[in-house]
Coordinates of C-alpha atoms and ligand atoms in Angstrom, one line a residue:
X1 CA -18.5 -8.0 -8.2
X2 CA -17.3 -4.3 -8.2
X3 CA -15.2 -3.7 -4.9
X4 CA -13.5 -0.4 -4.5
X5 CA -11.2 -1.0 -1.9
X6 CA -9.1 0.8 0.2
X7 CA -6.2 -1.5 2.0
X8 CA -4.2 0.5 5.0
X9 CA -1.8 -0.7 7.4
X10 CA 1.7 0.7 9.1
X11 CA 4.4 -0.1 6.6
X12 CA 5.8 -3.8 7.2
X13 CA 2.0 -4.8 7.4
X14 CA 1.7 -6.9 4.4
X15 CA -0.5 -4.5 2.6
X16 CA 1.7 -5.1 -0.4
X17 CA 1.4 -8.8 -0.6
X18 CA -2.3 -8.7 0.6
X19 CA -3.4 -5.9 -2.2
X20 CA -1.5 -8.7 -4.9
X21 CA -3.6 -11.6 -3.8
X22 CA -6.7 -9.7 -3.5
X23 CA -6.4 -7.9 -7.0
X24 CA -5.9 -11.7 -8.3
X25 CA -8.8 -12.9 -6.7
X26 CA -11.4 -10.0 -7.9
X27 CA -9.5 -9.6 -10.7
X28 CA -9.3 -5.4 -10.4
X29 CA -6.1 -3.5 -10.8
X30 CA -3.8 -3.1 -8.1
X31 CA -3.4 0.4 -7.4
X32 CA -0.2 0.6 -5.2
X33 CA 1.5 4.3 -4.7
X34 CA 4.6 3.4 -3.5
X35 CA 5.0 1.0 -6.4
X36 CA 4.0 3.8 -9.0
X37 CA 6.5 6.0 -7.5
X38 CA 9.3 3.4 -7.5
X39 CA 8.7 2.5 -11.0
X40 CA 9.2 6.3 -11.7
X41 CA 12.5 6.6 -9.7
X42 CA 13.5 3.6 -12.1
X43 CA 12.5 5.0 -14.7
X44 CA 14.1 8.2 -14.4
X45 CA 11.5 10.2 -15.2
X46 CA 11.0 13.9 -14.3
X47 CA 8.3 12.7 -11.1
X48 CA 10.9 10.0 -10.4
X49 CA 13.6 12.6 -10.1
X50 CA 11.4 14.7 -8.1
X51 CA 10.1 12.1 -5.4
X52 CA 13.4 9.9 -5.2
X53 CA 14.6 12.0 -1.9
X54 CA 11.0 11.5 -0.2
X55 CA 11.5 7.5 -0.5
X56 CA 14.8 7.6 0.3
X57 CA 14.4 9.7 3.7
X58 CA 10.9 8.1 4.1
X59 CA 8.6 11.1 3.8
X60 CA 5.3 11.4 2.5
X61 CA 5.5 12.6 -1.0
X62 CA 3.7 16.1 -1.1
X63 CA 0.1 15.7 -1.6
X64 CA 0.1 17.7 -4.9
X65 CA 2.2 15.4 -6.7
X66 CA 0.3 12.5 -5.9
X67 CA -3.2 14.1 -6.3
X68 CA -2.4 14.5 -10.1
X69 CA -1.1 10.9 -10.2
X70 CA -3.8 8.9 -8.9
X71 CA -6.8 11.0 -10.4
X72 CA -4.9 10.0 -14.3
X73 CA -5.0 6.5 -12.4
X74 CA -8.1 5.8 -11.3
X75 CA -9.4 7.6 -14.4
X76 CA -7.9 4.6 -16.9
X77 CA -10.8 2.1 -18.4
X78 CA -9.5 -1.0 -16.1
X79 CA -10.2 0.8 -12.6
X80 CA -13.7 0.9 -13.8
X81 CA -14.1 -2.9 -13.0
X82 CA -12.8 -2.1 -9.6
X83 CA -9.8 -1.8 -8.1
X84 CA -7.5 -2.6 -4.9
X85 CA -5.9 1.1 -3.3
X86 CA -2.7 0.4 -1.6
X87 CA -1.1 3.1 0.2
X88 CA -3.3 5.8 -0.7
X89 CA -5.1 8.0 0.7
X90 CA -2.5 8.5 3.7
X91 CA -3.5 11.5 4.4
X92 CA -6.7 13.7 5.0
X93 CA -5.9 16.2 2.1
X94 CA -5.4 12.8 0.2
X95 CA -8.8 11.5 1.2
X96 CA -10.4 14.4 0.3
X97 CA -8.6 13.9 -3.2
X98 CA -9.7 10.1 -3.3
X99 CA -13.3 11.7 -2.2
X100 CA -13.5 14.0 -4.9
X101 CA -11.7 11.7 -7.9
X102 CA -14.4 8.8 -7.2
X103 CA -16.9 11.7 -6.7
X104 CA -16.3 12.7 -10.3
X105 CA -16.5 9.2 -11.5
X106 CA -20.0 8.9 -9.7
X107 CA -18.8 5.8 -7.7
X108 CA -17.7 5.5 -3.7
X109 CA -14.9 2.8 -1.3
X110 CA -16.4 0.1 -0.4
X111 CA -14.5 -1.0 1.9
X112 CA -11.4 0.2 4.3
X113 CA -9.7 -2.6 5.4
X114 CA -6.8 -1.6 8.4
X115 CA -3.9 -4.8 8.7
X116 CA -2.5 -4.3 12.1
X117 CA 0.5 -5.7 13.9
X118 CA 2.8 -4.7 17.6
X119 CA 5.3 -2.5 16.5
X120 CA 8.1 -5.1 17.4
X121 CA 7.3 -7.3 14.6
X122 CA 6.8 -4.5 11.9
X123 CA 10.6 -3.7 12.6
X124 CA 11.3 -7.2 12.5
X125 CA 9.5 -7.7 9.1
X126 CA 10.7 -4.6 7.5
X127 CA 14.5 -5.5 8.1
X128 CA 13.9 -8.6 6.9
X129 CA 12.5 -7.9 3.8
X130 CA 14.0 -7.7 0.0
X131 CA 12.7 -6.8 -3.1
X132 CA 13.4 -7.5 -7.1
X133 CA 14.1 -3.9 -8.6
X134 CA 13.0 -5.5 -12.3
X135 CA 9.7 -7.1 -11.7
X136 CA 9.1 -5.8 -8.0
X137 CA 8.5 -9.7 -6.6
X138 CA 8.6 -9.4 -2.7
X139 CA 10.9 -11.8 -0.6
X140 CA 11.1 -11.9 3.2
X141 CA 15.0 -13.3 4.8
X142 CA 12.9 -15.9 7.3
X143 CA 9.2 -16.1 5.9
X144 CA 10.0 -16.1 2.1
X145 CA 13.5 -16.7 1.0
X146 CA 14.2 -16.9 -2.2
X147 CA 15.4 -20.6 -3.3
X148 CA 19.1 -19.2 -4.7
X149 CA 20.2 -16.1 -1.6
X150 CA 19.5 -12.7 -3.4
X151 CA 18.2 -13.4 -6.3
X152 CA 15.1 -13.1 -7.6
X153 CA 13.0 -16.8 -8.4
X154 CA 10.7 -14.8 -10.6
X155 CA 13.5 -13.4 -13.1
X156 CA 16.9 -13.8 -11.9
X157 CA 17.8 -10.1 -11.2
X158 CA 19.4 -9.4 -8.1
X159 CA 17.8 -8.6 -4.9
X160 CA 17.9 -5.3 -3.0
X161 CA 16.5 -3.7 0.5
X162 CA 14.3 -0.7 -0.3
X163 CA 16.6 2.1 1.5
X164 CA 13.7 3.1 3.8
X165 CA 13.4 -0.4 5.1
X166 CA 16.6 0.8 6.9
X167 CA 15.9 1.0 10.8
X168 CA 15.8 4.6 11.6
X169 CA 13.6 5.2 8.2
X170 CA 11.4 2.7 9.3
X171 CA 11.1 4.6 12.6
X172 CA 10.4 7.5 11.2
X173 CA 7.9 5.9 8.6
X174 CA 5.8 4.6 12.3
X175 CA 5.8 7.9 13.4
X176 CA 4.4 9.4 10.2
X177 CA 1.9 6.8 10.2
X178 CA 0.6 7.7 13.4
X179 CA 0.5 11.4 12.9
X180 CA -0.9 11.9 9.5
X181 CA -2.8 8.3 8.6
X182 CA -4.9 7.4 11.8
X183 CA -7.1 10.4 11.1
X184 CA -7.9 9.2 7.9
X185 CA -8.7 5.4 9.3
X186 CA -11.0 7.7 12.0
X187 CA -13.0 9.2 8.6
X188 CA -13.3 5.7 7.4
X189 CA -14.8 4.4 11.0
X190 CA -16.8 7.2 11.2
X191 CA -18.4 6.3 7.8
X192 CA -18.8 2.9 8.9
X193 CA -16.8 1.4 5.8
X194 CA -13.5 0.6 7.8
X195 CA -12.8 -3.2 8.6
X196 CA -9.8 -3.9 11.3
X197 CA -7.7 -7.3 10.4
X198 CA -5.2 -8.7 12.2
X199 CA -2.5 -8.9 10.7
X200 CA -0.4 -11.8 12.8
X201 CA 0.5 -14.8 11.8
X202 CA 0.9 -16.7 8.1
X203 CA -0.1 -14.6 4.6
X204 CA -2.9 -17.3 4.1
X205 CA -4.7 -16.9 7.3
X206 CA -4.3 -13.1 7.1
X207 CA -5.6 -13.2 3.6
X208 CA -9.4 -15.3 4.7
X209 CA -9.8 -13.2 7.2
X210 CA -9.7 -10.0 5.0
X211 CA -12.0 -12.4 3.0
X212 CA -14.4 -13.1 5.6
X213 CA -14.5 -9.2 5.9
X214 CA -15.7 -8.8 2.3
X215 CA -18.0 -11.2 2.7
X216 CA -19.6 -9.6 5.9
X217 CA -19.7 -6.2 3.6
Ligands
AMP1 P1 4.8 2.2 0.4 O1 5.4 1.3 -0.6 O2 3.3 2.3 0.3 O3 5.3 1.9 1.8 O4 5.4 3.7 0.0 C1 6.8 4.0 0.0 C2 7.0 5.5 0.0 O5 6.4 6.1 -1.1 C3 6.5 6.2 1.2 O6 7.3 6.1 2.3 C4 6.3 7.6 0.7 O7 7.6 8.2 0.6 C5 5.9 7.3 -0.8 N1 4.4 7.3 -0.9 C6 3.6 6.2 -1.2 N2 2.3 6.4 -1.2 C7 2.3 7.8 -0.8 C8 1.2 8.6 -0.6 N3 -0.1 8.2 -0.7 N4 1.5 9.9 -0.2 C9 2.7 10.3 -0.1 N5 3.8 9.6 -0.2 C10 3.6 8.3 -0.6

């Protein structure tokens, strides 16, 4: 089956480890922004260089730069089979982008599926969370420890906190949310493709019900 779709959510959501298992069960690319740009600031290329003060601080990359990157990545020959978006389009110029790349491709989102939790616990999760800089495995301090304290089970590197998973970035990350990403979840209701999931309680049980809302497509 070909599914286009588009995974949303505040950050802290679970989008990240939601898009993985969903990729693995359709078997389409995961198509994750914030993980494209992180493996450029890694990387040290010339984007990387570029974007690096936007992560750090927790602002939205400007909508040029990322217009370029995901057209050359939804262009490749494996999003043709489908594909999971994670944390894209976050914006309305950006869903006008997506609009207009798919447009070009002669294909449309299937679905829009919005995780939601209270803000409390999207602080709580956020704080708690750590991340492999070498292979980009996600661990959570009470949820998911990793079985040796920092390190990574996957390939031994040490763990780190993304810097905006620091308090007052996180803060600031809600508030952007709100402002510039509800109004594209609006488009997506308004078009009747969006899909609200809660996004409470353990990754399994958040991950049938996204399945029960692919199934209900
Ligand atoms: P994420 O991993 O999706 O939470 O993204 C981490 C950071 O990458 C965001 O706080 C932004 O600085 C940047 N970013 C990711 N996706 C986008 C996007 N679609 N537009 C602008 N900036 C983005």
């Amino acid at each position: 089956m070909r599914m286009r779709i588009v995974l949303m959510g505040p950050p802290g959501v679970g989008k990240g480890t939601q898009a993985r298992k969903l990729t693995q069960r359709l078997r389409v690319p995961h198509v994750s922004t914030g993980d494209m740009l992180r493996e450029a600031i890694h990387g040290g290329t010339a984007l990387g260089r570029r974007v690096r003060p936007y992560l750090d601080q927790g602002r939205l990359v400007p909508d040029e730069l990322m217009e370029e990157m995901i057209a050359e990545r939804l262009s490749k020959d494996d999003a043709r089979a489908g594909f999971v978006l994670d944390g894209f389009p976050r914006t309305l110029e950006q869903l006008a982008t997506l609009d207009r790349v798919l447009g070009r491709l002669g294909v449309t989102v299937d679905r829009a599926f919005v995780l939601s939790v209270p803000e409390a616990e999207l602080v709580r999760r956020l704080s708690g969370r750590r991340v492999c800089p070498e292979c980009g495995a996600l661990f959570h301090l009470d949820s998911r420890a990793p079985t040796a304290a920092g390190v990574c089970d996957a390939c031994g590197s040490a763990l780190v906190q993304r810097p905006d998973d620091d308090e007052n970035v996180v803060r600031h990350r809600l508030e952007i949310y709100a402002a510039q990403t509800l109004p594209v979840i609006q488009a997506y209701r308004e078009r009747g493709i969006h899909h609200e999931v809660d996004g409470a309680g353990e990754m399994d049980e958040v991950f049938e019900r996204i399945l029960r809302g692919l199934r209900d497509a």
